[in-house]
Short mmCIF file of C-alpha atoms and ligand atoms in Angstrom, two decimals:
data_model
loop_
_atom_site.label_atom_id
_atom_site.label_comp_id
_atom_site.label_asym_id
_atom_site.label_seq_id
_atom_site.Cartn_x
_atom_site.Cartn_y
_atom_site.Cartn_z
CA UNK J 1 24.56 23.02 25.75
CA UNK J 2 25.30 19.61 24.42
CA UNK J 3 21.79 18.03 25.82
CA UNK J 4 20.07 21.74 23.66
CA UNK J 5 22.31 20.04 20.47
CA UNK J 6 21.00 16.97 20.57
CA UNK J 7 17.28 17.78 21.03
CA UNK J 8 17.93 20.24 18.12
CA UNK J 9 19.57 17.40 16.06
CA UNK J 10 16.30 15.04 17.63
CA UNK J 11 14.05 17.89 16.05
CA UNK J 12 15.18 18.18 12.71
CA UNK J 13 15.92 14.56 11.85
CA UNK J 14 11.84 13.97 13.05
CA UNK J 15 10.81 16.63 10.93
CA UNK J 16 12.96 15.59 7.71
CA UNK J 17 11.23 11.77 8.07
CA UNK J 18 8.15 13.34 8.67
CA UNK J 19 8.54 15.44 5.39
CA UNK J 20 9.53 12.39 3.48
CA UNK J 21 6.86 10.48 4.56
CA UNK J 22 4.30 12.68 3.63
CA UNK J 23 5.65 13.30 0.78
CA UNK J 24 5.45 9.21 0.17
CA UNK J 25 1.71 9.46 1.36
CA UNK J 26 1.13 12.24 -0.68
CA UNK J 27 2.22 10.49 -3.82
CA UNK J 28 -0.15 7.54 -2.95
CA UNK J 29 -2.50 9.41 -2.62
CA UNK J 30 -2.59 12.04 -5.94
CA UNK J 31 -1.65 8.56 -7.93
CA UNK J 32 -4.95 7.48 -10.66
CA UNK J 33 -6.62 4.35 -8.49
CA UNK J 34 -6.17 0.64 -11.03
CA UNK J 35 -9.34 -0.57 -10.57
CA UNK J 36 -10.82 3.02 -11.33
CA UNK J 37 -9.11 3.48 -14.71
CA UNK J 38 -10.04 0.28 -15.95
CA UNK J 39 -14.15 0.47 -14.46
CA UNK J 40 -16.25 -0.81 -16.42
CA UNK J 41 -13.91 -2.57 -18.88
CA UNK J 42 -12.59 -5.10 -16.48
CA UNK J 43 -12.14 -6.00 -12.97
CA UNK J 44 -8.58 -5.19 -11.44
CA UNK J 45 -7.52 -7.69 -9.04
CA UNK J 46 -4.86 -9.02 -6.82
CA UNK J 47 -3.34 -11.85 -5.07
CA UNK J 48 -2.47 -11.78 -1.44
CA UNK J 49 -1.84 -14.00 1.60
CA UNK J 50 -4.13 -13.23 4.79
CA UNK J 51 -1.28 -12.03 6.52
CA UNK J 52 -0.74 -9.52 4.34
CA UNK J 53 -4.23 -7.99 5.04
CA UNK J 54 -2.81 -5.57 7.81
CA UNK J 55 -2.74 -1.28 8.40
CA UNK J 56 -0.33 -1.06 6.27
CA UNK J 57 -1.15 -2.77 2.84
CA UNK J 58 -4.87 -2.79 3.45
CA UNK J 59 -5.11 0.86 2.00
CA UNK J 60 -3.38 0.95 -1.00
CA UNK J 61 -5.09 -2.61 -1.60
CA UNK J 62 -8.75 -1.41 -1.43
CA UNK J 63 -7.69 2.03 -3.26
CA UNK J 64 -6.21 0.01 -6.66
CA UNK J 65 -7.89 -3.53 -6.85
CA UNK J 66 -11.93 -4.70 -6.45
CA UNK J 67 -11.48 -8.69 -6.64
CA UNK J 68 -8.97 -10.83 -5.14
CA UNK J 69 -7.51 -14.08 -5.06
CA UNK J 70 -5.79 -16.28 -2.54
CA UNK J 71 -2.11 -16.76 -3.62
CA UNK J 72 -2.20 -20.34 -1.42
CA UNK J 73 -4.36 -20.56 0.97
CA UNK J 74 -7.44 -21.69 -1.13
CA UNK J 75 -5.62 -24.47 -2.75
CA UNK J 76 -6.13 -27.99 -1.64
CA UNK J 77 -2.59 -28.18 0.26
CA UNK J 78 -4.80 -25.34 2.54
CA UNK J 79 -8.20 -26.34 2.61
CA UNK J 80 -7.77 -30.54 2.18
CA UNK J 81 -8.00 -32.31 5.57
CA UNK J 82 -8.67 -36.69 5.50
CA UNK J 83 -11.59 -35.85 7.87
CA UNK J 84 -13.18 -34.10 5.18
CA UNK J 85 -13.91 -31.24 7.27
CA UNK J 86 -11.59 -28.60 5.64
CA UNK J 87 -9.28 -26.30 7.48
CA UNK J 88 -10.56 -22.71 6.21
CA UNK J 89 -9.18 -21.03 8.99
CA UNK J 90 -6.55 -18.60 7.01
CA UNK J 91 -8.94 -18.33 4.65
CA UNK J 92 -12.09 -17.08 5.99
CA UNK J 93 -9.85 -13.85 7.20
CA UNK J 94 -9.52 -12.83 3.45
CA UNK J 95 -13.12 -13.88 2.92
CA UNK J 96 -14.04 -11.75 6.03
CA UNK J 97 -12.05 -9.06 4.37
CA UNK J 98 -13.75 -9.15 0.79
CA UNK J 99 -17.04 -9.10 2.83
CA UNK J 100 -16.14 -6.42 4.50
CA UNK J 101 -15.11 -4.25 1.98
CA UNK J 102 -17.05 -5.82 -0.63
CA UNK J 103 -14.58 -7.35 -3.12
CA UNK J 104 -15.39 -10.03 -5.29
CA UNK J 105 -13.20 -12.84 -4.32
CA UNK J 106 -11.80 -15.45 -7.22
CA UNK J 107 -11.77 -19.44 -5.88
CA UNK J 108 -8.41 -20.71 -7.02
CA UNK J 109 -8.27 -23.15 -7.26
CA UNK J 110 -9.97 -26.73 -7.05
CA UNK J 111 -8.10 -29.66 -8.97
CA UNK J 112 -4.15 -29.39 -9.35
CA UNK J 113 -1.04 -31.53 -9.36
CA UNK J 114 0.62 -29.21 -7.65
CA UNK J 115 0.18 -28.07 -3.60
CA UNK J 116 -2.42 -30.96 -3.34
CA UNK J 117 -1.30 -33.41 -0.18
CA UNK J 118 -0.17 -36.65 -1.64
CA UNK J 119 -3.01 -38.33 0.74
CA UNK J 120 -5.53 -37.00 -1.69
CA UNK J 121 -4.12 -39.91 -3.46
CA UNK J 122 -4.47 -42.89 -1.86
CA UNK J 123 -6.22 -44.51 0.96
CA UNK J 124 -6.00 -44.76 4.41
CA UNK J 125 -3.49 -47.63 4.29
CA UNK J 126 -1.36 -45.19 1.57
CA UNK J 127 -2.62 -47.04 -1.51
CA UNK J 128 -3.27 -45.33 -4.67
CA UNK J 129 -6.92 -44.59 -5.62
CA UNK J 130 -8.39 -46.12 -8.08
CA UNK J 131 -10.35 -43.75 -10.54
CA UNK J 132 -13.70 -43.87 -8.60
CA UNK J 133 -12.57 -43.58 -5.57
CA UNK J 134 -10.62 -40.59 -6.43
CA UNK J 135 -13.82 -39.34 -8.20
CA UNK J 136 -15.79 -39.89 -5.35
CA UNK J 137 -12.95 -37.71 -3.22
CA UNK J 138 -12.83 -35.04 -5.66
CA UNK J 139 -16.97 -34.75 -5.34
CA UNK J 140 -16.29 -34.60 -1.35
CA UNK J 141 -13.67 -32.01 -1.61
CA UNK J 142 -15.49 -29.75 -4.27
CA UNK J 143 -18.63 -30.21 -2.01
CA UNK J 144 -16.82 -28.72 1.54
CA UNK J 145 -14.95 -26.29 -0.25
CA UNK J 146 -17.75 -25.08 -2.90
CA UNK J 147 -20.09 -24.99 -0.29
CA UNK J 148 -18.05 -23.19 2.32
CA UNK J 149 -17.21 -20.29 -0.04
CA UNK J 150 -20.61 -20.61 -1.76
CA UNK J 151 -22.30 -17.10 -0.84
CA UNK J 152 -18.98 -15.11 -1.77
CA UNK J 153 -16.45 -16.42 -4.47
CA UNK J 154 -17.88 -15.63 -7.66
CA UNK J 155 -15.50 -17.82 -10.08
CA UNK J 156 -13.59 -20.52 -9.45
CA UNK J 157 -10.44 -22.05 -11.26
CA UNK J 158 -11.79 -25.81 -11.50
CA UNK J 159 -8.74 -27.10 -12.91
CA UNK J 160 -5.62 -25.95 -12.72
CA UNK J 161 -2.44 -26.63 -15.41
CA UNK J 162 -3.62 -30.01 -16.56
CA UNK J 163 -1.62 -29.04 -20.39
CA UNK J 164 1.80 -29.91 -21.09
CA UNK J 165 4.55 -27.43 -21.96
CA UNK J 166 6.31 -28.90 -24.69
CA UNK J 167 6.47 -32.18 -26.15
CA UNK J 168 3.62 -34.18 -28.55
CA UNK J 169 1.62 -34.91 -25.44
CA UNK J 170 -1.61 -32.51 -24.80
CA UNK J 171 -1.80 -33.17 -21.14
CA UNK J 172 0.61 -33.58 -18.02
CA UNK J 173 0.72 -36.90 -17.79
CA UNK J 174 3.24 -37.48 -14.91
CA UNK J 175 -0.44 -35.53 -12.51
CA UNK J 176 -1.59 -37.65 -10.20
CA UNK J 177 -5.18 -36.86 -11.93
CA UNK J 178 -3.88 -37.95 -15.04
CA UNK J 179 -2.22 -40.91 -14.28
CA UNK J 180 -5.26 -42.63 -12.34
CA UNK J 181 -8.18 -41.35 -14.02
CA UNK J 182 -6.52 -40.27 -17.86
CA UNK J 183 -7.82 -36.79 -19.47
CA UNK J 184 -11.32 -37.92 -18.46
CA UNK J 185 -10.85 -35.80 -15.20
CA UNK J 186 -11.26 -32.77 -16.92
CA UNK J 187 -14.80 -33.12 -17.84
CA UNK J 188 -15.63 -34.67 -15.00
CA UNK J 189 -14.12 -31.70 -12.61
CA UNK J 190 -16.43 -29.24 -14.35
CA UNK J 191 -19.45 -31.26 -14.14
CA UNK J 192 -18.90 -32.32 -10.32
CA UNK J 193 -18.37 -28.58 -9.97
CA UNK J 194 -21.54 -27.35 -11.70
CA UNK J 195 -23.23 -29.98 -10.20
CA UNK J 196 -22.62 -28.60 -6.43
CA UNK J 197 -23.04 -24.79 -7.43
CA UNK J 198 -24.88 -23.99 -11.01
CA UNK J 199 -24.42 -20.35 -10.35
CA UNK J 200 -20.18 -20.44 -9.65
CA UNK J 201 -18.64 -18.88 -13.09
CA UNK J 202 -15.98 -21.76 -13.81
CA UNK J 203 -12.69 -21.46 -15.59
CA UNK J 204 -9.88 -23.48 -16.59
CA UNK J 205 -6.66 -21.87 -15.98
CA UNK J 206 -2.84 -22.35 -17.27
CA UNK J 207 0.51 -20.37 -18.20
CA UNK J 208 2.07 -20.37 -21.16
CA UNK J 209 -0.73 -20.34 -23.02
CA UNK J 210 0.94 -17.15 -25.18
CA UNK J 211 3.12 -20.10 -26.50
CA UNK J 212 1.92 -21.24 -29.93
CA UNK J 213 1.96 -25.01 -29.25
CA UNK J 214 0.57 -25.15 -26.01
CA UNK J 215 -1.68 -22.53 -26.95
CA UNK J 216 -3.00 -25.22 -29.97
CA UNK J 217 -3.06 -27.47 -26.94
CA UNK J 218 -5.27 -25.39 -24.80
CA UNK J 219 -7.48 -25.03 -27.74
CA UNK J 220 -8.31 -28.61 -28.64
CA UNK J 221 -8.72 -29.56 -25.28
CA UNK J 222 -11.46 -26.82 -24.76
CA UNK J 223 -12.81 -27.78 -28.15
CA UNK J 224 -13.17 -31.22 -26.66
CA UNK J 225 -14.71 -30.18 -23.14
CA UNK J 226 -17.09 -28.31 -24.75
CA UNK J 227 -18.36 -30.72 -27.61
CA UNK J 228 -19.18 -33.13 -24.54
CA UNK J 229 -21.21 -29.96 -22.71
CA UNK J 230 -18.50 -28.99 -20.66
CA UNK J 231 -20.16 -26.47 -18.12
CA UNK J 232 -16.76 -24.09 -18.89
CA UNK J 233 -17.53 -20.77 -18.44
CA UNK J 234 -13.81 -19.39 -19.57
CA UNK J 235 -10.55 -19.53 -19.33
CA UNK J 236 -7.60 -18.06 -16.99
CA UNK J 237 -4.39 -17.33 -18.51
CA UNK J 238 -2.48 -16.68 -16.39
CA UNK J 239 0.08 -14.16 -17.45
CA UNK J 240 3.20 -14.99 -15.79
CA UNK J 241 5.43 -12.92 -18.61
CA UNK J 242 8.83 -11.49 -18.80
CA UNK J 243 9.81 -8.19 -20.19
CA UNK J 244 12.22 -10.22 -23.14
CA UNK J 245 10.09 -12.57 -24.59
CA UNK J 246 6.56 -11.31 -24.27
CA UNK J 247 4.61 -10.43 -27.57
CA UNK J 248 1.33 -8.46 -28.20
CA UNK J 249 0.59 -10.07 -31.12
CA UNK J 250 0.45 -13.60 -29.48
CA UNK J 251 -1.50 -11.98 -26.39
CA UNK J 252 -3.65 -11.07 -29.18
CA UNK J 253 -3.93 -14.66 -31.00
CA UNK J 254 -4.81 -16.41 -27.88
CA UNK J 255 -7.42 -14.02 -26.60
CA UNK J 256 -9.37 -14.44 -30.43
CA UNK J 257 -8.73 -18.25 -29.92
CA UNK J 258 -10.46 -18.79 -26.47
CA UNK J 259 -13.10 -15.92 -27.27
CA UNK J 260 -14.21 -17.37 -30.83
CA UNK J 261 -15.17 -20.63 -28.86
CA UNK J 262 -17.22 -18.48 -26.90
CA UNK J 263 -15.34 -18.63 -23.87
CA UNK J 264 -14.74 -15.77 -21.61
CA UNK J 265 -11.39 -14.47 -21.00
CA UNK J 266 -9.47 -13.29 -17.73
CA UNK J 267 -6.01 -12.73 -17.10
CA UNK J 268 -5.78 -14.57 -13.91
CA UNK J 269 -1.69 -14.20 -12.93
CA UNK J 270 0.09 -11.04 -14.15
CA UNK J 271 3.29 -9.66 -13.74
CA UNK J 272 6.66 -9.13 -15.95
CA UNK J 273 9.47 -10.67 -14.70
CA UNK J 274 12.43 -9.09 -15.74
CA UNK J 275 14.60 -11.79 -15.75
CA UNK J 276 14.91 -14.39 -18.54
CA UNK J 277 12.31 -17.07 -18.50
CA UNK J 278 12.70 -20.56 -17.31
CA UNK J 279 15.73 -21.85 -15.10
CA UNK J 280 18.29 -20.11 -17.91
CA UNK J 281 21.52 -17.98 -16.30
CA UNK J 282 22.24 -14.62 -17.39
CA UNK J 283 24.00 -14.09 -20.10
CA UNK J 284 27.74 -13.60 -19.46
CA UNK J 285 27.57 -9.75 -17.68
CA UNK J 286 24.11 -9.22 -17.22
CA UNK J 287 23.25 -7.63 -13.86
CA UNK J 288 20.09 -8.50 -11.51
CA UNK J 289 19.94 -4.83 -11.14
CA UNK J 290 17.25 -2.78 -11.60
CA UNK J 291 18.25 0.03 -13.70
CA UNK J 292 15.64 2.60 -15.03
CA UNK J 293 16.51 1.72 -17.83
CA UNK J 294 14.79 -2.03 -16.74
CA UNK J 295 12.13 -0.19 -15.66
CA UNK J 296 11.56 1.77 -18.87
CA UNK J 297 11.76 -1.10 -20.75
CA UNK J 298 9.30 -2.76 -18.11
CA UNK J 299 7.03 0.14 -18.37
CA UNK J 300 6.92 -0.54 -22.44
CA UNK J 301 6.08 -3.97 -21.94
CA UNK J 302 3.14 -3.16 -19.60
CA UNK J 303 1.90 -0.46 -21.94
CA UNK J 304 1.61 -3.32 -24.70
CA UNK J 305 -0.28 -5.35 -22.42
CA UNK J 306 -2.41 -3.19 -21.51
CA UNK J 307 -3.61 -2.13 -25.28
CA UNK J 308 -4.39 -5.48 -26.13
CA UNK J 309 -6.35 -6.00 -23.04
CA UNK J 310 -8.35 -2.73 -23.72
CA UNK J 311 -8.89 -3.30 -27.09
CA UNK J 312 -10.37 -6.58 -26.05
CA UNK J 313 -11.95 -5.49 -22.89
CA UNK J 314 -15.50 -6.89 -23.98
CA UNK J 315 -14.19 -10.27 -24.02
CA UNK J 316 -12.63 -10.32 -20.40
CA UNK J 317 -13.47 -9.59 -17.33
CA UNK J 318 -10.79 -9.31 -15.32
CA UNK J 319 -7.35 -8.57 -14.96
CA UNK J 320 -5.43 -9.99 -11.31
CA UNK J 321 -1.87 -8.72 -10.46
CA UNK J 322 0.04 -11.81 -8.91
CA UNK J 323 0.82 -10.18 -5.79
CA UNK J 324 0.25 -6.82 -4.13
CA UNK J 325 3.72 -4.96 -4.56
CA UNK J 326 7.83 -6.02 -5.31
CA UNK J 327 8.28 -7.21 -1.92
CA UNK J 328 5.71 -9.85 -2.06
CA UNK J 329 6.18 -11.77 -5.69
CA UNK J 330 6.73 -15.07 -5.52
CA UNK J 331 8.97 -14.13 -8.60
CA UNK J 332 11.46 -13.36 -5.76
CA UNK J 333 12.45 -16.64 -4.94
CA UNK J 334 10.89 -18.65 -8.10
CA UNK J 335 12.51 -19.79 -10.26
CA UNK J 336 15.94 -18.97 -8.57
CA UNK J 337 16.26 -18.21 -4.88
CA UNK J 338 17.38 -15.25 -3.81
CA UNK J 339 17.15 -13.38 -6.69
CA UNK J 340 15.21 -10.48 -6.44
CA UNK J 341 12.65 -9.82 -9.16
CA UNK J 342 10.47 -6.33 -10.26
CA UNK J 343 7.69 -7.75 -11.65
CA UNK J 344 4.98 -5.70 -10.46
CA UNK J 345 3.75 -2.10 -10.47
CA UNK J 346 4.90 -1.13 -7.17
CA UNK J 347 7.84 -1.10 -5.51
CA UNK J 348 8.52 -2.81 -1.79
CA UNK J 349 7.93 0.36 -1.11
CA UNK J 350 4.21 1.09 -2.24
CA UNK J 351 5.71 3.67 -4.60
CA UNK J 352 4.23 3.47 -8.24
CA UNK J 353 7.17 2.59 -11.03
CA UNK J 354 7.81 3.24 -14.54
CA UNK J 355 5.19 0.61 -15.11
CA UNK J 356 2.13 2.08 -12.89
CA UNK J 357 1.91 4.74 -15.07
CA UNK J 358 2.63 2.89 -18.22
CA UNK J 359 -0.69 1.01 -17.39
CA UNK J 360 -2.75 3.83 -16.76
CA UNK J 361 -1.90 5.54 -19.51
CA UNK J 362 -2.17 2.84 -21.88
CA UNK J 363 -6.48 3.60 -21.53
CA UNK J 364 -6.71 6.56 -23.59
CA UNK J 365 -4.07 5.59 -26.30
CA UNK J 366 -5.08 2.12 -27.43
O1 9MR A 1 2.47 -17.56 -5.78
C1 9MR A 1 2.37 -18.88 -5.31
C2 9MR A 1 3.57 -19.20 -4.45
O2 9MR A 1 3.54 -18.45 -3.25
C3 9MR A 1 3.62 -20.68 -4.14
O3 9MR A 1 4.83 -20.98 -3.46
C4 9MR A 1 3.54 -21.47 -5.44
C5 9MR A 1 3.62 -22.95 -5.18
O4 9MR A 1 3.16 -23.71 -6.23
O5 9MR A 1 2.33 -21.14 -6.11
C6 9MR A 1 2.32 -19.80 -6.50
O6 9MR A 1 1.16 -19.52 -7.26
C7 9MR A 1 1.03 -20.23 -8.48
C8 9MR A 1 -0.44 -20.34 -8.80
O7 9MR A 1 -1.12 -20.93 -7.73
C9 9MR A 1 -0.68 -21.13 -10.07
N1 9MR A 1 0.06 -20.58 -11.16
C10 9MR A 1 1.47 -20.33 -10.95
C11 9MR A 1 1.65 -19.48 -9.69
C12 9MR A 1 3.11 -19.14 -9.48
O8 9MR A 1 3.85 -20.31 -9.27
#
């Protein structure tokens, strides 16, 4: 009797899980595919690790995005080895991948202060570079790497967050790049790079750059590559935002500043954080929850976004997601550990938010 109970019990609690997750598959499946809505205006992309390339993600990847880009392991910290051989194992499997399912694939990125091996740096005794030597490693590096990923990443990010965020001075100046070679490296990144592979699209790419000063910076500095014959092909911004402080209008400004030098635009980075920018605490009572009402205001935000872009969508060509869903953002744990974030349009659980639809929708309004 008891045993004809349990199995019973067994039965129904399989059936129930089974109902819910069909219903879950269901809704992914019935829900308007990203990179669908926004064909032919732009490319939809995404960010993601190789590991993340399994049953379960790989679905609801190739149903909403068309291009990706490596979230780390195409960055010099990855790739860089003092043998000069390169280490492109984790790699390859998201180039295999792309290949596969035929993706484009963004190459980000090439010359950074950040996640670049101090040993880039100096010599084999640990001494500092001098300018040509470093020149003469970055030409070595670009070389492997360009060449390796030569026959599928389309674009890469040559240089990577070389402006300053506040202050009178244009560039970072505590980069290693800047500190041994000066601003000069800029110029000379793009030509090394066009110099291995004429064909590569090649972009310089930042944050911030919604931020009238740095966005003045960003512009001069362009205005300067390119009066020297800069082989820039456009810029990345990157789009790291937050649901308090992010504005249409200056979206809008610093798309007509990048496109009226003739640049190309892409939106290499997004997602809306809904936490205050920056390192700042919460304000005395605020909660790290995510109420809907978050996620309405979220969903807002996104809509806004998404106008501009597709008002502009002849000057860009493609929009990336910085990560695939909620449960892998680096927002999570940046800038505060431990502090979960809701920055994209799916939850950890694949389901759409607020926001998804937001996005989609925002096509036939703007
Ligand atoms: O998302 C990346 C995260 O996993 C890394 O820990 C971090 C380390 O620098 O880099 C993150 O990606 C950055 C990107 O390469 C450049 N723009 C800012 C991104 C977020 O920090």
């Amino acid at each position: 009797m008891l045993k004809k109970l349990f199995s019973t019990i067994v039965l129904w609690v399989s059936s129930l899980l089974f109902l819910a997750m069909d219903a879950h598959t269901q809704e992914q499946a019935n829900i308007p595919s990203l990179w669908e809505t926004f064909t032919p205006m732009f490319d939809i992309g995404v960010a993601v690790e190789p590991h993340l390339l399994n049953d379960e993600n790989t679905p609801h990847i190739l149903r909403h995005y068309r291009s990706l880009t490596a979230e780390n392991c195409m960055k010099p910290n990855a790739l860089y080895r003092p043998d000069g051989r390169g280490h492109f194992e984790p790699a390859d499997r998201l180039v295999a991948f792309a290949k596969e399912h035929g993706l484009r694939l963004r190459g980000h990125t090439l010359v950074w202060h950040n996640q670049t091996p101090a040993g880039f740096f100096t010599d084999e005794a640990g001494n500092q570079l001098d300018k040509e030597a470093l020149y003469a490693r970055m030409e070595a590096y670009m070389t492997c790497v360009m060449e390796h990923f030569r026959d599928v990443v389309y674009c890469w990010d040559v240089v990577n967050e070389a402006l300053a965020d506040g202050g009178e001075e244009t560039y970072r100046v505590e980069s290693p790049w800047y500190k041994i070679c000066g601003k000069e490296f800029l110029l000379r990144a793009f030509q090394t790079a066009h110099r291995i592979d004429p064909d590569v699209r090649l972009y310089y790419n930042d944050y911030g750059l919604l931020n009238p000063d740095k966005r003045a910076k960003a512009v001069a500095m362009l205005k300067e590559l390119l009066a020297a014959d800069a082989p820039i092909f456009g810029v990345g911004i990157q789009g790291h935002w937050d649901i308090h402080t992010f504005s249409p209008q200056e979206l809008q400004k610093t798309i007509d500043a990048f496109a009226e030098l003739g640049l190309d635009v892409q939106i290499t980075e997004l997602d809306m954080s809904v936490h205050h920018p920056g390192n700042r605490e919460a304000p005395d009572g605020e909660k790290w929850e995510y109420t809907s009402e978050i996620e309405a205001r979220q969903a807002e935000v996104y809509a806004q976004v998404f106008e501009v872009l597709c008002r502009n969508a002849d000057r860009i060509s493609s929009v990336t997601f910085w990560g695939i869903s909620d449960q892998y953002s680096w927002r999570n744990y940046f800038p505060k550990k431990n502090r979960p974030d809701y920055a994209l349009p799916f939850d950890r659980n694949w389901s759409p938010k607020k926001g998804f639809y937001s996005i989609v929708e925002s096509f036939p309004k703007f």
